[in-house]
PDB file of C-alpha atoms in Angstrom:
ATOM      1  CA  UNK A 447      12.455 -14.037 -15.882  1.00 39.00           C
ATOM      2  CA  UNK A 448       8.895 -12.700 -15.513  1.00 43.00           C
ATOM      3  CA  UNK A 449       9.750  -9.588 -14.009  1.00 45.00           C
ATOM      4  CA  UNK A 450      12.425  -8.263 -16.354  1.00 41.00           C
ATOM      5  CA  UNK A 451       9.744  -8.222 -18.681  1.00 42.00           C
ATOM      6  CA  UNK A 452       8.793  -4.521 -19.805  1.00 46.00           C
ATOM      7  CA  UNK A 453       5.928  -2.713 -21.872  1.00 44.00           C
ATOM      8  CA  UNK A 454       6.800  -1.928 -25.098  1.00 45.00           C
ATOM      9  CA  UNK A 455       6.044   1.482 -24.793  1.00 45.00           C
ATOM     10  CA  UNK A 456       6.803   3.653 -21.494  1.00 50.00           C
ATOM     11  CA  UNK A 457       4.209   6.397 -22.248  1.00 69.00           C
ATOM     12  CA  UNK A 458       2.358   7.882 -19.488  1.00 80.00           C
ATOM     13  CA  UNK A 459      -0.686   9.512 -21.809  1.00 90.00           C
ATOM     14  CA  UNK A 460      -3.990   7.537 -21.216  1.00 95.00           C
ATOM     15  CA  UNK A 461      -5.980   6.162 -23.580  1.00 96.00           C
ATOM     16  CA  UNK A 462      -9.769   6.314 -23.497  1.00 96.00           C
ATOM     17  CA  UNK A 463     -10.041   2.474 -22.875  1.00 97.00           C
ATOM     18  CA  UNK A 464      -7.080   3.219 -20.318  1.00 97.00           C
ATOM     19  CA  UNK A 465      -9.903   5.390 -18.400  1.00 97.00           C
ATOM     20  CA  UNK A 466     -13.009   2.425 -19.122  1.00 97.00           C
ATOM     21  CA  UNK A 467     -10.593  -0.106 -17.861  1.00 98.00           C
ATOM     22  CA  UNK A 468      -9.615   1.791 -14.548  1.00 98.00           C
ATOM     23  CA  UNK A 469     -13.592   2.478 -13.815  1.00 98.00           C
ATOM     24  CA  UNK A 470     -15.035  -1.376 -14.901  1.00 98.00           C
ATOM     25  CA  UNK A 471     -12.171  -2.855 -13.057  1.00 98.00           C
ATOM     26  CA  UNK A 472     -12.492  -0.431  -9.878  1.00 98.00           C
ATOM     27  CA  UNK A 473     -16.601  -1.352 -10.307  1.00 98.00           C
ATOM     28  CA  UNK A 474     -15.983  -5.136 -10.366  1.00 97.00           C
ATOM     29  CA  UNK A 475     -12.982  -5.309  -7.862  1.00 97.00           C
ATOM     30  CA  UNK A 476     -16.104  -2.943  -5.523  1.00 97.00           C
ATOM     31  CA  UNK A 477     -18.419  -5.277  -5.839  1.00 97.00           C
ATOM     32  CA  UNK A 478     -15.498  -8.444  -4.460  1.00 96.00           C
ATOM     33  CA  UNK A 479     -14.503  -6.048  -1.820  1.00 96.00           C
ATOM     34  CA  UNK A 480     -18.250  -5.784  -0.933  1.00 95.00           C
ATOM     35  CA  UNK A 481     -19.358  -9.421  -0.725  1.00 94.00           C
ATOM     36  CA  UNK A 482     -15.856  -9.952   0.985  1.00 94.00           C
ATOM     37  CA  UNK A 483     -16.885  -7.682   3.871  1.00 93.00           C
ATOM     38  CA  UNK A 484     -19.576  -9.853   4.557  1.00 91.00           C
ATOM     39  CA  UNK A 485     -17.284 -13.034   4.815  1.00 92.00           C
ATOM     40  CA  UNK A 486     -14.676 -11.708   6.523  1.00 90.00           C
ATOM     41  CA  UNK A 487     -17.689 -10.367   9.644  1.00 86.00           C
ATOM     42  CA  UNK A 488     -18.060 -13.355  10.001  1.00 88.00           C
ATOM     43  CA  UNK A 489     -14.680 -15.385   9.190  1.00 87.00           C
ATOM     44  CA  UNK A 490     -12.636 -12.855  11.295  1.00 83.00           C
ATOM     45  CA  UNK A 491     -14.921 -13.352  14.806  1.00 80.00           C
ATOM     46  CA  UNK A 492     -14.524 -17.460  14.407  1.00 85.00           C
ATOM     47  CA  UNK A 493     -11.741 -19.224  16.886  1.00 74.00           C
ATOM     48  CA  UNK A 494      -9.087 -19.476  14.416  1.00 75.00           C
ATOM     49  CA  UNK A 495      -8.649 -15.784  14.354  1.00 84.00           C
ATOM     50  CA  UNK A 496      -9.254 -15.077  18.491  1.00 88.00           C
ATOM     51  CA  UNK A 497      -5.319 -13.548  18.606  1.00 92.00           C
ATOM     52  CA  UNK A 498      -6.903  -9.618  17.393  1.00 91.00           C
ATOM     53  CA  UNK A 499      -4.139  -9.024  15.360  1.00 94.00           C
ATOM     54  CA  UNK A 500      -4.456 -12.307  12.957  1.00 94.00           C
ATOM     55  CA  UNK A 501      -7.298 -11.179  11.133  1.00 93.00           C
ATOM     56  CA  UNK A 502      -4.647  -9.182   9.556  1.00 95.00           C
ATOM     57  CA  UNK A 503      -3.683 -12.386   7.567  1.00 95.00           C
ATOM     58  CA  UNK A 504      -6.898 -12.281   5.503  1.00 94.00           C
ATOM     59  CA  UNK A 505      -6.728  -8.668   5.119  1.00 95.00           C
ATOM     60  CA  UNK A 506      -4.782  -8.722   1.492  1.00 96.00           C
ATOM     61  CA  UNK A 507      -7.938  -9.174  -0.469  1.00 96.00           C
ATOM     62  CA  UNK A 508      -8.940  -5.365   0.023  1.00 96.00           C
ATOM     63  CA  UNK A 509      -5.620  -4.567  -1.878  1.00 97.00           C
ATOM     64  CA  UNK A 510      -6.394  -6.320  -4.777  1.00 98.00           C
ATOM     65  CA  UNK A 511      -7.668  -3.463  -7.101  1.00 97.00           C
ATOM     66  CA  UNK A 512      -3.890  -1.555  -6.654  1.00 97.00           C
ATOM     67  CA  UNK A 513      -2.479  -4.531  -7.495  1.00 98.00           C
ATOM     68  CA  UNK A 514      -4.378  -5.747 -10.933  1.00 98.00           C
ATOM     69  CA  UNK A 515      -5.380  -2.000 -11.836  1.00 98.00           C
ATOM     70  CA  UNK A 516      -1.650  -1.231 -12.021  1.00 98.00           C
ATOM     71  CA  UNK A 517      -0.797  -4.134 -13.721  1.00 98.00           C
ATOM     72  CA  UNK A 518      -3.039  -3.667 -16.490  1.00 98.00           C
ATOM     73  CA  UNK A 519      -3.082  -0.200 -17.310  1.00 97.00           C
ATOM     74  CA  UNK A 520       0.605   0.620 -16.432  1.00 97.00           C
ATOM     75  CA  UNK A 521       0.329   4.601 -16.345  1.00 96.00           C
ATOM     76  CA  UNK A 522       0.744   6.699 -13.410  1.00 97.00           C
ATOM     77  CA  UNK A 523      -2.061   6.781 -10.952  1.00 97.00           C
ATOM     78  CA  UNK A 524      -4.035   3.744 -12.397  1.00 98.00           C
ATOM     79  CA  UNK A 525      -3.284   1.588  -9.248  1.00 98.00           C
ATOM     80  CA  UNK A 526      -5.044   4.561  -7.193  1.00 98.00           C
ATOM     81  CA  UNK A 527      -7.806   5.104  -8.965  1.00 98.00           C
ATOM     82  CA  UNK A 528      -9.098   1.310  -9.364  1.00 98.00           C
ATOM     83  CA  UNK A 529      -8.893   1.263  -5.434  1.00 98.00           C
ATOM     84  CA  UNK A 530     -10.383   4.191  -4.858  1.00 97.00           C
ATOM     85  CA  UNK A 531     -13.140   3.234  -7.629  1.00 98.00           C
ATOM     86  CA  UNK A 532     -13.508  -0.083  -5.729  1.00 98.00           C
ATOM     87  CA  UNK A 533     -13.595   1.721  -2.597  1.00 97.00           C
ATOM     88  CA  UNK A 534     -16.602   3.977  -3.502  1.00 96.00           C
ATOM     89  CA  UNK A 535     -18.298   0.799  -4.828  1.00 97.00           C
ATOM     90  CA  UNK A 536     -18.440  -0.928  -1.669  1.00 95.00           C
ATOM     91  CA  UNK A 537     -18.718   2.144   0.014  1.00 94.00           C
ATOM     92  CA  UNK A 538     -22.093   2.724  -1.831  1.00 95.00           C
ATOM     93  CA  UNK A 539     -23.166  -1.040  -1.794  1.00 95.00           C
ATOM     94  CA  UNK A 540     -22.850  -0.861   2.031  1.00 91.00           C
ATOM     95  CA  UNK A 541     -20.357  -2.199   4.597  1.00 89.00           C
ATOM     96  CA  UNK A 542     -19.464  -2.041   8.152  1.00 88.00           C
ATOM     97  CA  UNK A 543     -16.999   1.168   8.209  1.00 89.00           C
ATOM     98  CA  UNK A 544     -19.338   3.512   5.932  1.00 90.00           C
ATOM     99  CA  UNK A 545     -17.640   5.723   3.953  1.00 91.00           C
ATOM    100  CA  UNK A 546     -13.915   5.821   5.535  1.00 92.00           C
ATOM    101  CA  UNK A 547     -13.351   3.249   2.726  1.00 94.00           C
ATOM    102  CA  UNK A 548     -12.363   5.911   0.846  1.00 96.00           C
ATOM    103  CA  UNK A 549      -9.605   7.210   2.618  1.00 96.00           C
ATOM    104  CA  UNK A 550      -8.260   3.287   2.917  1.00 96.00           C
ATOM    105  CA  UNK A 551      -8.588   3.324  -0.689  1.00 97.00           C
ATOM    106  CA  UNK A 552      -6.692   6.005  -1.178  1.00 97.00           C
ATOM    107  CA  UNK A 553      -3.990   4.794   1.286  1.00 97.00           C
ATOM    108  CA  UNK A 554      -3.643   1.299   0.250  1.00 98.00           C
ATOM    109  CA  UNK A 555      -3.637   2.391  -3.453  1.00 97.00           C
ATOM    110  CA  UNK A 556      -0.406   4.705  -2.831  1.00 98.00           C
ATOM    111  CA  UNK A 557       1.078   1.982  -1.461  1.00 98.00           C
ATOM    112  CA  UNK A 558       0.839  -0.302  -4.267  1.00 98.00           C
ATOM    113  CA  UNK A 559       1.513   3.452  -6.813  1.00 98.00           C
ATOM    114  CA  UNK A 560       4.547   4.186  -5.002  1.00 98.00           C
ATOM    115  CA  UNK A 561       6.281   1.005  -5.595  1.00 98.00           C
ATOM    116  CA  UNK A 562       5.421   0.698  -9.446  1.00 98.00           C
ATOM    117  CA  UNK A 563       6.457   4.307  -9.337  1.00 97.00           C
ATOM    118  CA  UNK A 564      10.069   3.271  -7.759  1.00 97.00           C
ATOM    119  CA  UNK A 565      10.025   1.018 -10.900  1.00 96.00           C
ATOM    120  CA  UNK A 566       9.406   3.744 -13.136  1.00 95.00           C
ATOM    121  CA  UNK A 567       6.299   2.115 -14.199  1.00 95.00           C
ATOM    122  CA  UNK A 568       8.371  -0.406 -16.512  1.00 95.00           C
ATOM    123  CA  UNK A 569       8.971  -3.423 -14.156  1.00 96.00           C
ATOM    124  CA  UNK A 570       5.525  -5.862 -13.896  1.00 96.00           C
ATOM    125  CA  UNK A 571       6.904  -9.116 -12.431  1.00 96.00           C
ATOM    126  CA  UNK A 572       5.667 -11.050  -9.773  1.00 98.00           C
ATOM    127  CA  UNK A 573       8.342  -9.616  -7.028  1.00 98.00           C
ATOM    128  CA  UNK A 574       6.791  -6.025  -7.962  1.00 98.00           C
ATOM    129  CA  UNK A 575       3.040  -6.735  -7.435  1.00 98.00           C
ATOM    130  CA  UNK A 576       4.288  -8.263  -4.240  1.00 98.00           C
ATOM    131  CA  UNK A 577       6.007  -5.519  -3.380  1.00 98.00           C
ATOM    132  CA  UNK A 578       3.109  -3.094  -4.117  1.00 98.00           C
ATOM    133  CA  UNK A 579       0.916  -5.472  -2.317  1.00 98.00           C
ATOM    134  CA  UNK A 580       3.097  -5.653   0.901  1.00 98.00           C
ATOM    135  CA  UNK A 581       3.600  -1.901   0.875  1.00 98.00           C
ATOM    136  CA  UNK A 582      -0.106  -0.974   0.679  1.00 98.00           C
ATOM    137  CA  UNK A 583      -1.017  -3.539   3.438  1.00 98.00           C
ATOM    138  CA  UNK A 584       1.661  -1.764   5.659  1.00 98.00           C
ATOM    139  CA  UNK A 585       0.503   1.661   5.120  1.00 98.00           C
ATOM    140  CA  UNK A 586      -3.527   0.370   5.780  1.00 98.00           C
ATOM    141  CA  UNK A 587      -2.110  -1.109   9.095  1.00 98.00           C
ATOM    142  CA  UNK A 588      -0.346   1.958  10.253  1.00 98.00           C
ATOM    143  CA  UNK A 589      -3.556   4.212   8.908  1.00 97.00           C
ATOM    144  CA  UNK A 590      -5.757   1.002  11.206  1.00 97.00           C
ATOM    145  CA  UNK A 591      -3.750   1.746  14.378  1.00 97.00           C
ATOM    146  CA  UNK A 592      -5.469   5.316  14.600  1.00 95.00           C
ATOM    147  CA  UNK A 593      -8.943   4.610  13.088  1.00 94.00           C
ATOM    148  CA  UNK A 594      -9.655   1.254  14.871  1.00 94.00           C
ATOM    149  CA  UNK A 595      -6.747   0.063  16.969  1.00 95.00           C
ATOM    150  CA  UNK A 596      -5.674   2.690  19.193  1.00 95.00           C
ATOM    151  CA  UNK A 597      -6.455   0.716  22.422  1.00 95.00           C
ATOM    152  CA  UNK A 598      -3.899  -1.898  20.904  1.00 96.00           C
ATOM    153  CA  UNK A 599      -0.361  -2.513  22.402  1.00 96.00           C
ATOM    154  CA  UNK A 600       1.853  -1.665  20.339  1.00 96.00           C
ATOM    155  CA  UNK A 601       3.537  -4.964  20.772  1.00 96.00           C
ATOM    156  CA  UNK A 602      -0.263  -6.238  18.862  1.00 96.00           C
ATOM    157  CA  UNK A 603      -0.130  -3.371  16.096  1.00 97.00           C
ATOM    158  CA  UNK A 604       3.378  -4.348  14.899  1.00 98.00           C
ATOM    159  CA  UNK A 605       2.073  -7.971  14.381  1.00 97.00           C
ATOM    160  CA  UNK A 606      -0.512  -6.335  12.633  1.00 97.00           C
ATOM    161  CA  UNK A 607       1.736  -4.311  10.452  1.00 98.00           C
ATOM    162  CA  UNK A 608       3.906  -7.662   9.806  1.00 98.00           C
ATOM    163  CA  UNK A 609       0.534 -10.136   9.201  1.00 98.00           C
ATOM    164  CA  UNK A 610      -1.125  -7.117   6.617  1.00 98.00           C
ATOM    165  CA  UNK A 611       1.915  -6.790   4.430  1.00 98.00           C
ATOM    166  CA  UNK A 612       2.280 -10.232   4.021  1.00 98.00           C
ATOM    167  CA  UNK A 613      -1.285 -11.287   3.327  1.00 98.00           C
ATOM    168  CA  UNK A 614      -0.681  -8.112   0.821  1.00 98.00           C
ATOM    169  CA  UNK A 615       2.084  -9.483  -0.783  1.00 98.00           C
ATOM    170  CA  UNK A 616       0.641 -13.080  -1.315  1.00 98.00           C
ATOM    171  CA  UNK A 617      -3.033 -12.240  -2.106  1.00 97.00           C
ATOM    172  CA  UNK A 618      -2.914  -9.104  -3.136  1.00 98.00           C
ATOM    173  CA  UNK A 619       0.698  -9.008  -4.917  1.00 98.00           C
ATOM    174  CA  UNK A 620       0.824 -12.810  -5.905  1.00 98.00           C
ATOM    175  CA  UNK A 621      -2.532 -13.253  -6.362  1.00 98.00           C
ATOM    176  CA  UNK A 622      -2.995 -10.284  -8.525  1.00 98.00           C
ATOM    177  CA  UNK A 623      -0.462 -10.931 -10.674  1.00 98.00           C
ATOM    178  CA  UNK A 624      -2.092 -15.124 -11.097  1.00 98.00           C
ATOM    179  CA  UNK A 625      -5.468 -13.205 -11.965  1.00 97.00           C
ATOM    180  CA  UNK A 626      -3.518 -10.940 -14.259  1.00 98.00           C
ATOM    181  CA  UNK A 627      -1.882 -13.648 -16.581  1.00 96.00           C
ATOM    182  CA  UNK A 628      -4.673 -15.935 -16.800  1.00 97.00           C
ATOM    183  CA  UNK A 629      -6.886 -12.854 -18.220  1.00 96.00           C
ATOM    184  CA  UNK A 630      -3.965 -11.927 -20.393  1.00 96.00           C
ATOM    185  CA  UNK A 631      -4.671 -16.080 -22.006  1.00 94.00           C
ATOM    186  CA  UNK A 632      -7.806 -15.136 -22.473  1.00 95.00           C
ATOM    187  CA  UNK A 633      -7.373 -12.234 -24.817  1.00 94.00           C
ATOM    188  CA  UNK A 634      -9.417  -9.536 -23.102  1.00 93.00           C
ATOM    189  CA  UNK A 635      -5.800  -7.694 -22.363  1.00 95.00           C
ATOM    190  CA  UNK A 636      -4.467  -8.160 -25.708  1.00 94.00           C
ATOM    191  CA  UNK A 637      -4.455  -4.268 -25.919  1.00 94.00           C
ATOM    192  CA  UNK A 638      -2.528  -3.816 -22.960  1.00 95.00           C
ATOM    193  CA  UNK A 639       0.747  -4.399 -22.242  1.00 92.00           C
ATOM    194  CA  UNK A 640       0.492  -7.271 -20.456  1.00 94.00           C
ATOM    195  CA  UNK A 641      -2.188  -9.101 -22.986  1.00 92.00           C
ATOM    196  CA  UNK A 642       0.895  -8.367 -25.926  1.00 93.00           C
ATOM    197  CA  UNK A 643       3.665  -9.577 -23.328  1.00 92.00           C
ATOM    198  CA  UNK A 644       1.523 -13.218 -23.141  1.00 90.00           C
ATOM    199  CA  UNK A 645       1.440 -13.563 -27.071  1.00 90.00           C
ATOM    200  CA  UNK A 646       5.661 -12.552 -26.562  1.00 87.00           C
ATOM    201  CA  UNK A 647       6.189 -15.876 -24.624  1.00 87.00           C
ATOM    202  CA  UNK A 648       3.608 -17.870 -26.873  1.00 85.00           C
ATOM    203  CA  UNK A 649       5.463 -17.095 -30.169  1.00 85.00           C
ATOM    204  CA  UNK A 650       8.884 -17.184 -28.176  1.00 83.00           C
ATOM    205  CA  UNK A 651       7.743 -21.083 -26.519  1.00 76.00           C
ATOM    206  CA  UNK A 652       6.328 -22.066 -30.039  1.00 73.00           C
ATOM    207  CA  UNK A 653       9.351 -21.093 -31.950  1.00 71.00           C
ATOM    208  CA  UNK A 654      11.618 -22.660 -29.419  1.00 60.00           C
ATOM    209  CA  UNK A 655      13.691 -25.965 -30.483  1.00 60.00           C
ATOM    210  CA  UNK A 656      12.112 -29.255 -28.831  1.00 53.00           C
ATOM    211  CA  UNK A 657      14.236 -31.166 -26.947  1.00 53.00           C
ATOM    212  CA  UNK A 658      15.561 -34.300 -28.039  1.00 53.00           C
ATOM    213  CA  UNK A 659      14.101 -37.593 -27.242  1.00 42.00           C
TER     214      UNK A 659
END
């Protein structure tokens, strides 16, 4: 039921808070995606991930900022640009890849555009997100086999590939879309689409006959 909810307005023009959300988000989601680099140095060289191509099961995380920036701002190229803001935020802050965040960002954050974009930017369910979130983990893994994983069978990088998208869809896509609706209850979205979709279902659940005893 979620998903065939829709904006009540299809525009594409940004608004100026469009363009402050896009950059606090992308600065916030940055500053996740840095202290997550730390954790996942050391969570992805423990036992439990010794197969290589598992660690792509706690991947999903750096696709986050497609997910929620898309699902909040709903215009064209909003999912991008919170990535690629987040990217250049933990870029700056310092991780273990330098600067090729960028590019990443930019990759995963067409994958999560191009599947809102499919949508016409007017679907915002659950199975969407998911789908961005799957589809940006897929195109990072692919964009991985060059930068980092070339020695890999290919046999390993499919695995990869399969392991990404789903941690994308979950974490990312899922996950997103959780963080998405609980912000919406608190009223900092209630000038977005999805902040005015949440007081939809409150007035529709309140006005709603009881059932009978």
């Amino acid at each position: 039921m979620a998903d065939a909810i829709r904006p009540r307005t299809s525009s594409t023009r940004y608004r100026t808070i469009d363009l402050v959300t896009v950059a606090m988000l992308g600065v916030a989601i940055g500053v996740v995606f840095w202290g997550w680099n730390q954790l996942f140095a050391v969570v992805s060289g423990t036992a439990l991930f010794a197969y290589p191509p598992s660690s792509g099961l706690i991947s999903g995380v750096w696709l986050i900022g497609g997910v929620i920036g898309g699902l909040v701002v709903r215009r064209p190229g909003a999912a991008v640009g919170t990535e690629v803001v987040a990217a250049v935020v933990s870029g700056l802050l310092g991780n273990q890849w330098g600067m090729s965040v960028l590019v990443s960002g930019l990759i995963q954050g067409l994958g999560v555009e191009l599947v809102f974009a499919l949508f016409l930017y007017r679907r915002w369910g659950v199975v969407v997100a998911a789908a961005g979130g799957a589809l940006a983990g897929a195109f990072e893994a692919v964009y991985e086999w060059y930068a980092y994983y070339a020695d890999w069978a290919f046999g390993y990088q499919l695995v990869y590939l399969v392991f990404f998208a789903v941690s994308g869809a979950l974490v990312a896509g899922v996950g997103g879309w959780l963080l998405v609706r609980a912000l919406a209850k608190t009223g900092a979205l209630d000038a977005f689409g999805a902040g005015r979709e949440h007081h939809d279902r409150a007035a529709a659940s309140s006005t709603s006959p009881s059932p009978r005893a």
